[in-house]
Amino acid sequence: MRSIRCLLAALCLAAGFGATPAFAEVNVGISIGINVPTYPRLVPVPGYPVYYAPGLPANYFFYDGLYWVYVGDNWYESLWYNGPWTLVQPAYVPVYILRVPVRYYRSPPPYFHRWAPSAPPRWGERWGPDWEARHRGWEHWNRAQAPRPAPPPSYQRQFSGNRYPQAPQDQDALHGQHYRYQPREPIARERYEHARPVPPAAGRGHGRGNERGDDKDKGRHGPPQ
């Protein structure tokens, strides 16, 4: 089912259809040159609902139920700590990920070095005026109203080496069994719902089918304006 959705999304993008899905997915399971053989140590970014991995030589984060990495001027997300990774277009990267200060990027690109370590990267400078116009004020927010960090899926610690599930359906099934968190942020929820289809049996057995059905339309709001 996932492969069919991804193929349809790619066809829509190629054809230039206006009704492109909000998740704007391009490729799934692509190689991005990152290998995380064991579950990483995740540390909260102070004052942000985001974790980073100080022990990895990568720009590696966890936010609102998903792992995020920044490699080669692109953002990727995954449901599991070592992929497979999915390319995410700039318009659909959650804003709290974008707000993380430069100092928490463990493998920053060269152009990051001219930016203040205590401030977020200048995404508007990197992604152009169109992105900047659609995201005015993205770097300003009420820190007192920031959501609490989502609990990391630490159950994945037991799956490493040969035990790491490679098939998406195996990852989805295990995640559904062990991790009950539901994302709050609309873009993250859209990404999460697409990355985590619930098998019919699991949905009936745990009552999650109705939860996903009730929230389905709430997460499809597109990028922040």
CSV table of C-alpha atoms in Angstrom, one decimal:
chain,number,residue,atom,x,y,z
A,1,MET,CA,0.0,0.0,0.0
A,2,ARG,CA,2.8,2.4,0.9
A,3,SER,CA,4.6,1.8,-2.4
A,4,ILE,CA,1.3,2.6,-4.3
A,5,ARG,CA,0.9,5.9,-2.5
A,6,CYS,CA,4.4,6.9,-3.1
A,7,LEU,CA,4.1,6.1,-6.8
A,8,LEU,CA,1.0,8.2,-7.0
A,9,ALA,CA,2.6,11.1,-5.2
A,10,ALA,CA,5.6,10.9,-7.6
A,11,LEU,CA,3.3,10.8,-10.6
A,12,CYS,CA,1.4,13.8,-9.3
A,13,LEU,CA,4.6,15.8,-8.9
A,14,ALA,CA,5.8,14.9,-12.3
A,15,ALA,CA,2.6,15.9,-13.9
A,16,GLY,CA,2.4,19.2,-12.0
A,17,PHE,CA,-1.0,18.5,-10.5
A,18,GLY,CA,-2.2,21.3,-8.2
A,19,ALA,CA,-3.6,18.8,-5.7
A,20,THR,CA,-0.2,17.5,-4.5
A,21,PRO,CA,-0.6,15.7,-1.2
A,22,ALA,CA,0.4,17.7,1.8
A,23,PHE,CA,3.1,15.3,2.8
A,24,ALA,CA,4.9,16.1,-0.5
A,25,GLU,CA,6.8,12.9,-0.5
A,26,VAL,CA,9.4,12.2,-3.2
A,27,ASN,CA,11.4,9.1,-2.4
A,28,VAL,CA,11.3,6.5,0.3
A,29,GLY,CA,14.1,4.3,1.4
A,30,ILE,CA,16.8,6.2,-0.4
A,31,SER,CA,20.4,6.1,0.7
A,32,ILE,CA,21.6,9.3,2.4
A,33,GLY,CA,25.0,8.1,3.7
A,34,ILE,CA,24.1,7.8,7.3
A,35,ASN,CA,24.4,4.6,9.3
A,36,VAL,CA,23.2,4.4,12.9
A,37,PRO,CA,24.0,0.8,13.9
A,38,THR,CA,22.5,1.1,17.5
A,39,TYR,CA,19.9,3.2,19.1
A,40,PRO,CA,21.4,6.7,19.6
A,41,ARG,CA,21.5,8.7,22.8
A,42,LEU,CA,19.0,11.5,22.4
A,43,VAL,CA,19.4,14.7,24.5
A,44,PRO,CA,16.8,17.4,24.7
A,45,VAL,CA,17.7,20.7,23.1
A,46,PRO,CA,17.2,23.1,26.0
A,47,GLY,CA,14.0,25.1,25.6
A,48,TYR,CA,12.8,23.2,22.5
A,49,PRO,CA,10.5,20.2,22.0
A,50,VAL,CA,13.3,18.6,20.0
A,51,TYR,CA,16.1,16.1,20.8
A,52,TYR,CA,19.5,15.8,19.1
A,53,ALA,CA,22.1,13.1,19.1
A,54,PRO,CA,25.4,14.5,20.4
A,55,GLY,CA,27.2,11.3,19.8
A,56,LEU,CA,26.6,11.0,16.1
A,57,PRO,CA,28.6,12.9,13.4
A,58,ALA,CA,25.3,13.9,11.8
A,59,ASN,CA,22.6,16.6,11.9
A,60,TYR,CA,20.2,14.2,13.7
A,61,PHE,CA,17.1,15.1,15.6
A,62,PHE,CA,13.9,13.6,17.0
A,63,TYR,CA,10.7,15.7,17.1
A,64,ASP,CA,7.0,14.9,17.6
A,65,GLY,CA,7.4,11.1,16.9
A,66,LEU,CA,9.8,11.2,14.0
A,67,TYR,CA,13.6,11.2,13.4
A,68,TRP,CA,14.9,14.0,11.2
A,69,VAL,CA,18.3,14.4,9.6
A,70,TYR,CA,19.8,17.2,7.5
A,71,VAL,CA,22.1,15.9,4.8
A,72,GLY,CA,23.3,17.5,1.6
A,73,ASP,CA,21.0,20.5,1.9
A,74,ASN,CA,18.0,18.2,2.3
A,75,TRP,CA,15.8,17.2,5.2
A,76,TYR,CA,14.8,13.5,5.6
A,77,GLU,CA,12.5,11.8,8.1
A,78,SER,CA,12.0,8.3,9.4
A,79,LEU,CA,9.9,6.4,11.8
A,80,TRP,CA,12.9,4.3,12.9
A,81,TYR,CA,16.3,5.5,14.0
A,82,ASN,CA,18.3,4.1,11.1
A,83,GLY,CA,15.8,4.6,8.3
A,84,PRO,CA,14.6,4.0,5.7
A,85,TRP,CA,14.6,7.7,5.1
A,86,THR,CA,12.2,9.9,3.2
A,87,LEU,CA,13.0,13.2,1.5
A,88,VAL,CA,10.9,16.1,2.8
A,89,GLN,CA,10.5,19.3,0.8
A,90,PRO,CA,11.4,22.5,2.6
A,91,ALA,CA,7.8,23.7,2.8
A,92,TYR,CA,6.8,20.7,4.9
A,93,VAL,CA,9.6,20.5,7.5
A,94,PRO,CA,8.1,21.2,11.0
A,95,VAL,CA,8.9,24.7,12.2
A,96,TYR,CA,10.3,23.6,15.5
A,97,ILE,CA,12.9,21.5,13.7
A,98,LEU,CA,13.9,24.7,11.7
A,99,ARG,CA,14.2,26.7,14.9
A,100,VAL,CA,16.9,24.5,16.4
A,101,PRO,CA,20.1,26.6,16.9
A,102,VAL,CA,23.1,26.1,14.7
A,103,ARG,CA,25.2,24.7,17.6
A,104,TYR,CA,23.2,21.5,17.8
A,105,TYR,CA,24.1,20.5,14.2
A,106,ARG,CA,26.9,18.0,14.7
A,107,SER,CA,27.9,18.0,11.1
A,108,PRO,CA,27.0,21.5,9.8
A,109,PRO,CA,27.5,22.5,6.2
A,110,PRO,CA,30.3,25.0,5.5
A,111,TYR,CA,27.8,27.9,5.0
A,112,PHE,CA,26.5,27.4,8.6
A,113,HIS,CA,29.8,28.7,10.0
A,114,ARG,CA,29.0,32.3,9.2
A,115,TRP,CA,25.8,32.2,11.2
A,116,ALA,CA,25.4,32.7,15.0
A,117,PRO,CA,25.6,29.4,16.9
A,118,SER,CA,22.8,30.5,19.2
A,119,ALA,CA,20.4,31.3,16.4
A,120,PRO,CA,18.6,28.9,13.9
A,121,PRO,CA,20.0,28.5,10.4
A,122,ARG,CA,18.9,31.3,8.0
A,123,TRP,CA,16.6,29.1,6.0
A,124,GLY,CA,15.1,32.0,4.1
A,125,GLU,CA,18.5,32.9,2.8
A,126,ARG,CA,19.1,29.3,1.8
A,127,TRP,CA,15.7,28.4,0.3
A,128,GLY,CA,14.8,31.8,-1.3
A,129,PRO,CA,12.3,34.6,-1.1
A,130,ASP,CA,9.2,32.4,-1.9
A,131,TRP,CA,9.8,30.2,1.1
A,132,GLU,CA,10.6,33.3,3.3
A,133,ALA,CA,7.3,35.0,2.2
A,134,ARG,CA,5.3,31.9,3.1
A,135,HIS,CA,7.0,31.6,6.5
A,136,ARG,CA,7.3,35.1,7.8
A,137,GLY,CA,8.0,35.2,11.5
A,138,TRP,CA,8.9,31.5,11.7
A,139,GLU,CA,11.9,32.2,13.9
A,140,HIS,CA,9.8,34.1,16.5
A,141,TRP,CA,7.7,32.2,19.0
A,142,ASN,CA,6.4,32.2,22.6
A,143,ARG,CA,8.8,29.9,24.4
A,144,ALA,CA,6.4,29.7,27.3
A,145,GLN,CA,3.9,28.0,25.1
A,146,ALA,CA,6.2,25.5,23.4
A,147,PRO,CA,4.9,21.9,23.6
A,148,ARG,CA,6.6,19.3,25.7
A,149,PRO,CA,9.0,17.0,23.9
A,150,ALA,CA,7.5,13.8,22.7
A,151,PRO,CA,8.8,10.7,24.4
A,152,PRO,CA,11.4,9.0,22.2
A,153,PRO,CA,10.5,5.4,21.1
A,154,SER,CA,13.1,3.8,23.3
A,155,TYR,CA,11.7,0.4,22.7
A,156,GLN,CA,13.8,0.5,19.4
A,157,ARG,CA,16.9,0.1,21.6
A,158,GLN,CA,16.4,-3.7,21.5
A,159,PHE,CA,16.4,-3.8,17.7
A,160,SER,CA,20.0,-3.4,16.3
A,161,GLY,CA,22.2,-5.4,14.0
A,162,ASN,CA,20.4,-8.3,12.5
A,163,ARG,CA,17.4,-7.6,14.6
A,164,TYR,CA,16.7,-4.2,13.0
A,165,PRO,CA,13.5,-4.5,10.9
A,166,GLN,CA,14.1,-3.5,7.3
A,167,ALA,CA,10.7,-4.0,5.8
A,168,PRO,CA,8.3,-1.1,6.2
A,169,GLN,CA,5.5,-3.3,7.2
A,170,ASP,CA,7.6,-4.9,10.0
A,171,GLN,CA,8.6,-1.4,11.3
A,172,ASP,CA,5.0,-0.2,11.2
A,173,ALA,CA,3.7,-3.3,13.1
A,174,LEU,CA,6.4,-3.0,15.8
A,175,HIS,CA,5.8,0.7,16.2
A,176,GLY,CA,2.1,0.2,16.5
A,177,GLN,CA,2.6,-2.4,19.3
A,178,HIS,CA,5.1,-0.4,21.3
A,179,TYR,CA,4.6,3.3,20.8
A,180,ARG,CA,1.3,5.1,21.5
A,181,TYR,CA,2.3,8.7,21.1
A,182,GLN,CA,0.2,10.8,18.6
A,183,PRO,CA,1.8,13.9,17.1
A,184,ARG,CA,0.4,17.3,17.8
A,185,GLU,CA,1.9,19.5,15.1
A,186,PRO,CA,-0.1,19.4,11.9
A,187,ILE,CA,2.8,18.8,9.5
A,188,ALA,CA,4.4,16.2,11.7
A,189,ARG,CA,1.1,14.5,12.1
A,190,GLU,CA,0.7,14.3,8.3
A,191,ARG,CA,4.1,12.9,7.9
A,192,TYR,CA,3.6,10.5,10.7
A,193,GLU,CA,0.2,9.2,9.5
A,194,HIS,CA,1.6,8.6,6.0
A,195,ALA,CA,4.7,6.8,7.4
A,196,ARG,CA,2.7,4.7,9.9
A,197,PRO,CA,-0.2,2.9,8.2
A,198,VAL,CA,-2.0,0.7,10.7
A,199,PRO,CA,-2.7,-2.9,9.7
A,200,PRO,CA,-6.4,-3.5,9.9
A,201,ALA,CA,-6.0,-6.2,12.6
A,202,ALA,CA,-4.0,-3.9,14.8
A,203,GLY,CA,-6.5,-1.1,14.3
A,204,ARG,CA,-9.4,-3.3,15.4
A,205,GLY,CA,-7.5,-4.9,18.3
A,206,HIS,CA,-6.4,-1.7,19.9
A,207,GLY,CA,-9.0,0.8,18.8
A,208,ARG,CA,-6.5,2.9,16.9
A,209,GLY,CA,-8.4,2.8,13.7
A,210,ASN,CA,-11.1,5.2,15.0
A,211,GLU,CA,-8.4,7.5,16.5
A,212,ARG,CA,-6.7,7.8,13.1
A,213,GLY,CA,-10.0,8.3,11.3
A,214,ASP,CA,-11.1,11.1,13.7
A,215,ASP,CA,-7.8,12.9,13.3
A,216,LYS,CA,-7.2,12.4,9.6
A,217,ASP,CA,-8.6,15.7,8.4
A,218,LYS,CA,-7.2,17.7,11.3
A,219,GLY,CA,-3.6,17.2,10.1
A,220,ARG,CA,-4.0,18.2,6.5
A,221,HIS,CA,-3.5,21.9,6.7
A,222,GLY,CA,-0.4,22.2,4.6
A,223,PRO,CA,2.6,24.3,5.5
A,224,PRO,CA,2.5,27.2,7.9
A,225,GLN,CA,1.8,30.6,6.3
